[in-house]
Amino acid sequence: MIIADRKPLGELLEMVKECNKILILGCKGCVTVCNVGGTKEVGVLASILKIARKKEGRPIEVEEKTIERQCDPEYIAQVKDMVGQYDAVISMACGVGPQFLSEAYPDQRFFPAVNTTSFGGAVSHGIWAERCAGCGTCLIHHFDGLCPIARCSKSLLHGPCGGSASGKCEISKEVDCIWDMIVKKKMEKGRLQDLTKMKPNKDWRTARDGGPRKSVREELVQ
Amino acid sequence: MRLSYPPNVKVIQVPCTGRVDIIHLLKAIEDGADAVYVAGCLEGECHFLVGNLKAKKRVQYVKKVLQELGIEPERVEMFNLSAGEGPRFAEIAREMAERAKALGPSPVKIKKAA
């Protein structure tokens, strides 16, 4: 799912500096799964902002609400009657949320509470790692289920670079060299020759390189 | 055991300190508490196995948040003791009451108009 991290408190307080009454809108989707923008975290942020402003002697009124998702117009419509009542609305959803809200309610200001980072999953409780770069042309079947676009720091497609050492990437000992993993897995499964096969160049037009993407299901479009 | 501890300590009983969440600690501070502490079982002796370890992590998180907001992180603390250690309970209560006194009133208390 989409992974995000909450913005530093200083940045959030700066955003609502001029506001006296705000709404914090959470999302029960990805940000709930990575424990950054769900009902609980909305409550925590509301309390933190109230504490900070009380300390300053300029109390702030904070309303809390969490909706199913902020990436579907039907859910965005649910807050139609409430968004106008505030000086600003902080959205704890991924980058999509504040944008959908801004489009639907152009007269209100929507601030992002989180920095959205990547597509990924939980590697252990409380730790989420990037797994997918959204390149639009998935190639992981060529690499035995491992993705060099997302997990190689240089997105190399033909093998490890000279910086691969003891299975780690040269940028940090905390980053595994995915090519080390791919080659070892291919060797283990007896498929090392796969890596010598000629493949056409990757078409990067389906990635962010080709501009903002749109997916259409003709069978569903009304 | 009829030991006495300072009267300005409000005790809230929970079945396990694992039940105490970040929001509870923050709400206490928000509502003007000068200090809040969590007293859990000795590490390794939690009846629910890791409840006290979760509480410890949450207390650390709240300390970090308070630091970021310019509030003394010493206002929040985690203690471990056995249910049989009555005198230690009173000692901890006294320690935190002293600490709250030394740190002064919470900066979050509503300021009355001068």
PDB file of N, CA and C in Angstrom, chain A residues 6-10 13 40 43-52 54-57 59 64, chain B residues 21-23 25-27 29-32 58 61 65-66 68-71 107-111:
ATOM      1  N   ARG A   6       4.372  11.101   8.963  1.00  0.00           N
ATOM      2  CA  ARG A   6       3.781  12.378   9.363  1.00  0.00           C
ATOM      3  C   ARG A   6       4.817  13.493   9.256  1.00  0.00           C
ATOM      4  N   LYS A   7       4.358  14.648   8.819  1.00  0.00           N
ATOM      5  CA  LYS A   7       5.257  15.805   8.710  1.00  0.00           C
ATOM      6  C   LYS A   7       5.706  16.233  10.097  1.00  0.00           C
ATOM      7  N   PRO A   8       6.877  16.877  10.183  1.00  0.00           N
ATOM      8  CA  PRO A   8       7.334  17.365  11.487  1.00  0.00           C
ATOM      9  C   PRO A   8       6.317  18.329  12.091  1.00  0.00           C
ATOM     10  N   LEU A   9       6.189  18.300  13.410  1.00  0.00           N
ATOM     11  CA  LEU A   9       5.168  19.099  14.094  1.00  0.00           C
ATOM     12  C   LEU A   9       5.335  20.588  13.818  1.00  0.00           C
ATOM     13  N   GLY A  10       6.602  21.045  13.735  1.00  0.00           N
ATOM     14  CA  GLY A  10       6.845  22.464  13.463  1.00  0.00           C
ATOM     15  C   GLY A  10       6.197  22.904  12.159  1.00  0.00           C
ATOM     16  N   LEU A  13       2.360  23.020  12.571  1.00  0.00           N
ATOM     17  CA  LEU A  13       1.921  24.182  13.351  1.00  0.00           C
ATOM     18  C   LEU A  13       2.020  25.462  12.518  1.00  0.00           C
ATOM     19  N   LYS A  40      -6.891   6.748  15.128  1.00  0.00           N
ATOM     20  CA  LYS A  40      -6.012   6.922  16.303  1.00  0.00           C
ATOM     21  C   LYS A  40      -5.052   8.087  16.110  1.00  0.00           C
ATOM     22  N   GLY A  43      -6.575  11.472  16.294  1.00  0.00           N
ATOM     23  CA  GLY A  43      -6.766  11.860  17.690  1.00  0.00           C
ATOM     24  C   GLY A  43      -5.483  12.358  18.312  1.00  0.00           C
ATOM     25  N   VAL A  44      -4.391  11.650  18.042  1.00  0.00           N
ATOM     26  CA  VAL A  44      -3.093  12.034  18.604  1.00  0.00           C
ATOM     27  C   VAL A  44      -2.670  13.405  18.069  1.00  0.00           C
ATOM     28  N   LEU A  45      -2.803  13.617  16.763  1.00  0.00           N
ATOM     29  CA  LEU A  45      -2.396  14.906  16.177  1.00  0.00           C
ATOM     30  C   LEU A  45      -3.260  16.037  16.714  1.00  0.00           C
ATOM     31  N   ALA A  46      -4.562  15.776  16.869  1.00  0.00           N
ATOM     32  CA  ALA A  46      -5.466  16.804  17.406  1.00  0.00           C
ATOM     33  C   ALA A  46      -4.998  17.220  18.793  1.00  0.00           C
ATOM     34  N   SER A  47      -4.673  16.218  19.625  1.00  0.00           N
ATOM     35  CA  SER A  47      -4.218  16.518  20.987  1.00  0.00           C
ATOM     36  C   SER A  47      -2.910  17.297  20.965  1.00  0.00           C
ATOM     37  N   ILE A  48      -1.977  16.862  20.090  1.00  0.00           N
ATOM     38  CA  ILE A  48      -0.674  17.535  20.001  1.00  0.00           C
ATOM     39  C   ILE A  48      -0.851  19.000  19.609  1.00  0.00           C
ATOM     40  N   LEU A  49      -1.685  19.274  18.601  1.00  0.00           N
ATOM     41  CA  LEU A  49      -1.877  20.654  18.149  1.00  0.00           C
ATOM     42  C   LEU A  49      -2.526  21.494  19.247  1.00  0.00           C
ATOM     43  N   LYS A  50      -3.469  20.897  19.950  1.00  0.00           N
ATOM     44  CA  LYS A  50      -4.135  21.633  21.043  1.00  0.00           C
ATOM     45  C   LYS A  50      -3.136  21.949  22.153  1.00  0.00           C
ATOM     46  N   ILE A  51      -2.278  20.979  22.482  1.00  0.00           N
ATOM     47  CA  ILE A  51      -1.263  21.211  23.512  1.00  0.00           C
ATOM     48  C   ILE A  51      -0.342  22.362  23.097  1.00  0.00           C
ATOM     49  N   ALA A  52       0.156  22.295  21.849  1.00  0.00           N
ATOM     50  CA  ALA A  52       1.095  23.306  21.369  1.00  0.00           C
ATOM     51  C   ALA A  52       0.482  24.695  21.390  1.00  0.00           C
ATOM     52  N   LYS A  54      -2.187  25.719  23.162  1.00  0.00           N
ATOM     53  CA  LYS A  54      -2.511  26.125  24.546  1.00  0.00           C
ATOM     54  C   LYS A  54      -1.276  26.711  25.183  1.00  0.00           C
ATOM     55  N   LYS A  55      -0.150  26.073  24.910  1.00  0.00           N
ATOM     56  CA  LYS A  55       1.118  26.529  25.475  1.00  0.00           C
ATOM     57  C   LYS A  55       1.432  27.936  24.994  1.00  0.00           C
ATOM     58  N   GLU A  56       1.082  28.202  23.729  1.00  0.00           N
ATOM     59  CA  GLU A  56       1.342  29.531  23.160  1.00  0.00           C
ATOM     60  C   GLU A  56       0.366  30.568  23.673  1.00  0.00           C
ATOM     61  N   GLY A  57      -0.714  30.099  24.292  1.00  0.00           N
ATOM     62  CA  GLY A  57      -1.725  31.038  24.766  1.00  0.00           C
ATOM     63  C   GLY A  57      -2.733  31.388  23.680  1.00  0.00           C
ATOM     64  N   PRO A  59      -5.340  29.169  22.014  1.00  0.00           N
ATOM     65  CA  PRO A  59      -5.967  27.861  21.806  1.00  0.00           C
ATOM     66  C   PRO A  59      -6.575  27.706  20.430  1.00  0.00           C
ATOM     67  N   GLU A  64     -12.322  16.268  14.757  1.00  0.00           N
ATOM     68  CA  GLU A  64     -11.700  15.070  14.180  1.00  0.00           C
ATOM     69  C   GLU A  64     -12.715  14.240  13.411  1.00  0.00           C
TER      70      GLU A  64
ATOM     71  N   ASP B  21      -2.484   4.111  26.213  1.00  0.00           N
ATOM     72  CA  ASP B  21      -2.053   4.457  24.861  1.00  0.00           C
ATOM     73  C   ASP B  21      -1.535   5.892  24.827  1.00  0.00           C
ATOM     74  N   ILE B  22      -0.929   6.259  23.686  1.00  0.00           N
ATOM     75  CA  ILE B  22      -0.338   7.587  23.516  1.00  0.00           C
ATOM     76  C   ILE B  22      -1.360   8.677  23.796  1.00  0.00           C
ATOM     77  N   ILE B  23      -2.589   8.477  23.316  1.00  0.00           N
ATOM     78  CA  ILE B  23      -3.601   9.511  23.454  1.00  0.00           C
ATOM     79  C   ILE B  23      -3.934   9.787  24.918  1.00  0.00           C
ATOM     80  N   LEU B  25      -1.893   9.606  27.503  1.00  0.00           N
ATOM     81  CA  LEU B  25      -0.829  10.424  28.081  1.00  0.00           C
ATOM     82  C   LEU B  25      -0.946  11.862  27.577  1.00  0.00           C
ATOM     83  N   LEU B  26      -1.220  12.014  26.264  1.00  0.00           N
ATOM     84  CA  LEU B  26      -1.337  13.359  25.690  1.00  0.00           C
ATOM     85  C   LEU B  26      -2.539  14.097  26.268  1.00  0.00           C
ATOM     86  N   LYS B  27      -3.656  13.420  26.434  1.00  0.00           N
ATOM     87  CA  LYS B  27      -4.858  14.061  26.984  1.00  0.00           C
ATOM     88  C   LYS B  27      -4.588  14.581  28.397  1.00  0.00           C
ATOM     89  N   ILE B  29      -1.748  15.633  29.614  1.00  0.00           N
ATOM     90  CA  ILE B  29      -0.969  16.861  29.468  1.00  0.00           C
ATOM     91  C   ILE B  29      -1.847  17.975  28.932  1.00  0.00           C
ATOM     92  N   GLU B  30      -2.688  17.651  27.936  1.00  0.00           N
ATOM     93  CA  GLU B  30      -3.562  18.648  27.329  1.00  0.00           C
ATOM     94  C   GLU B  30      -4.498  19.256  28.360  1.00  0.00           C
ATOM     95  N   ASP B  31      -4.996  18.422  29.257  1.00  0.00           N
ATOM     96  CA  ASP B  31      -5.937  18.901  30.263  1.00  0.00           C
ATOM     97  C   ASP B  31      -5.247  19.530  31.470  1.00  0.00           C
ATOM     98  N   GLY B  32      -3.931  19.701  31.374  1.00  0.00           N
ATOM     99  CA  GLY B  32      -3.238  20.499  32.377  1.00  0.00           C
ATOM    100  C   GLY B  32      -2.442  19.755  33.427  1.00  0.00           C
ATOM    101  N   ARG B  58       5.508   3.695  24.219  1.00  0.00           N
ATOM    102  CA  ARG B  58       4.577   4.813  24.080  1.00  0.00           C
ATOM    103  C   ARG B  58       5.013   6.001  24.920  1.00  0.00           C
ATOM    104  N   TYR B  61       7.688   7.732  23.068  1.00  0.00           N
ATOM    105  CA  TYR B  61       7.151   8.509  21.958  1.00  0.00           C
ATOM    106  C   TYR B  61       6.628   9.842  22.462  1.00  0.00           C
ATOM    107  N   VAL B  65       7.643  13.761  21.573  1.00  0.00           N
ATOM    108  CA  VAL B  65       6.687  14.775  21.122  1.00  0.00           C
ATOM    109  C   VAL B  65       6.784  16.017  22.000  1.00  0.00           C
ATOM    110  N   LEU B  66       6.826  15.820  23.309  1.00  0.00           N
ATOM    111  CA  LEU B  66       6.908  16.961  24.231  1.00  0.00           C
ATOM    112  C   LEU B  66       8.178  17.762  23.975  1.00  0.00           C
ATOM    113  N   GLU B  68       9.745  18.045  21.167  1.00  0.00           N
ATOM    114  CA  GLU B  68       9.532  18.804  19.935  1.00  0.00           C
ATOM    115  C   GLU B  68       8.696  20.039  20.170  1.00  0.00           C
ATOM    116  N   LEU B  69       7.798  19.971  21.154  1.00  0.00           N
ATOM    117  CA  LEU B  69       6.912  21.104  21.421  1.00  0.00           C
ATOM    118  C   LEU B  69       7.514  22.081  22.430  1.00  0.00           C
ATOM    119  N   GLY B  70       8.702  21.768  22.924  1.00  0.00           N
ATOM    120  CA  GLY B  70       9.334  22.679  23.887  1.00  0.00           C
ATOM    121  C   GLY B  70       8.801  22.509  25.301  1.00  0.00           C
ATOM    122  N   ILE B  71       8.248  21.324  25.578  1.00  0.00           N
ATOM    123  CA  ILE B  71       7.784  21.017  26.938  1.00  0.00           C
ATOM    124  C   ILE B  71       8.753  19.990  27.513  1.00  0.00           C
ATOM    125  N   PRO B 107       3.281  24.209  31.241  1.00  0.00           N
ATOM    126  CA  PRO B 107       3.118  25.373  30.352  1.00  0.00           C
ATOM    127  C   PRO B 107       1.801  25.341  29.585  1.00  0.00           C
ATOM    128  N   VAL B 108       1.088  24.220  29.700  1.00  0.00           N
ATOM    129  CA  VAL B 108      -0.145  24.049  28.954  1.00  0.00           C
ATOM    130  C   VAL B 108      -1.358  24.527  29.744  1.00  0.00           C
ATOM    131  N   LYS B 109      -1.175  24.860  30.990  1.00  0.00           N
ATOM    132  CA  LYS B 109      -2.329  25.289  31.788  1.00  0.00           C
ATOM    133  C   LYS B 109      -2.905  26.556  31.165  1.00  0.00           C
ATOM    134  N   ILE B 110      -4.238  26.654  31.152  1.00  0.00           N
ATOM    135  CA  ILE B 110      -4.886  27.834  30.583  1.00  0.00           C
ATOM    136  C   ILE B 110      -4.418  29.058  31.347  1.00  0.00           C
ATOM    137  N   LYS B 111      -3.907  30.041  30.577  1.00  0.00           N
ATOM    138  CA  LYS B 111      -3.398  31.241  31.237  1.00  0.00           C
ATOM    139  C   LYS B 111      -4.573  32.168  31.519  1.00  0.00           C
TER     140      LYS B 111
END
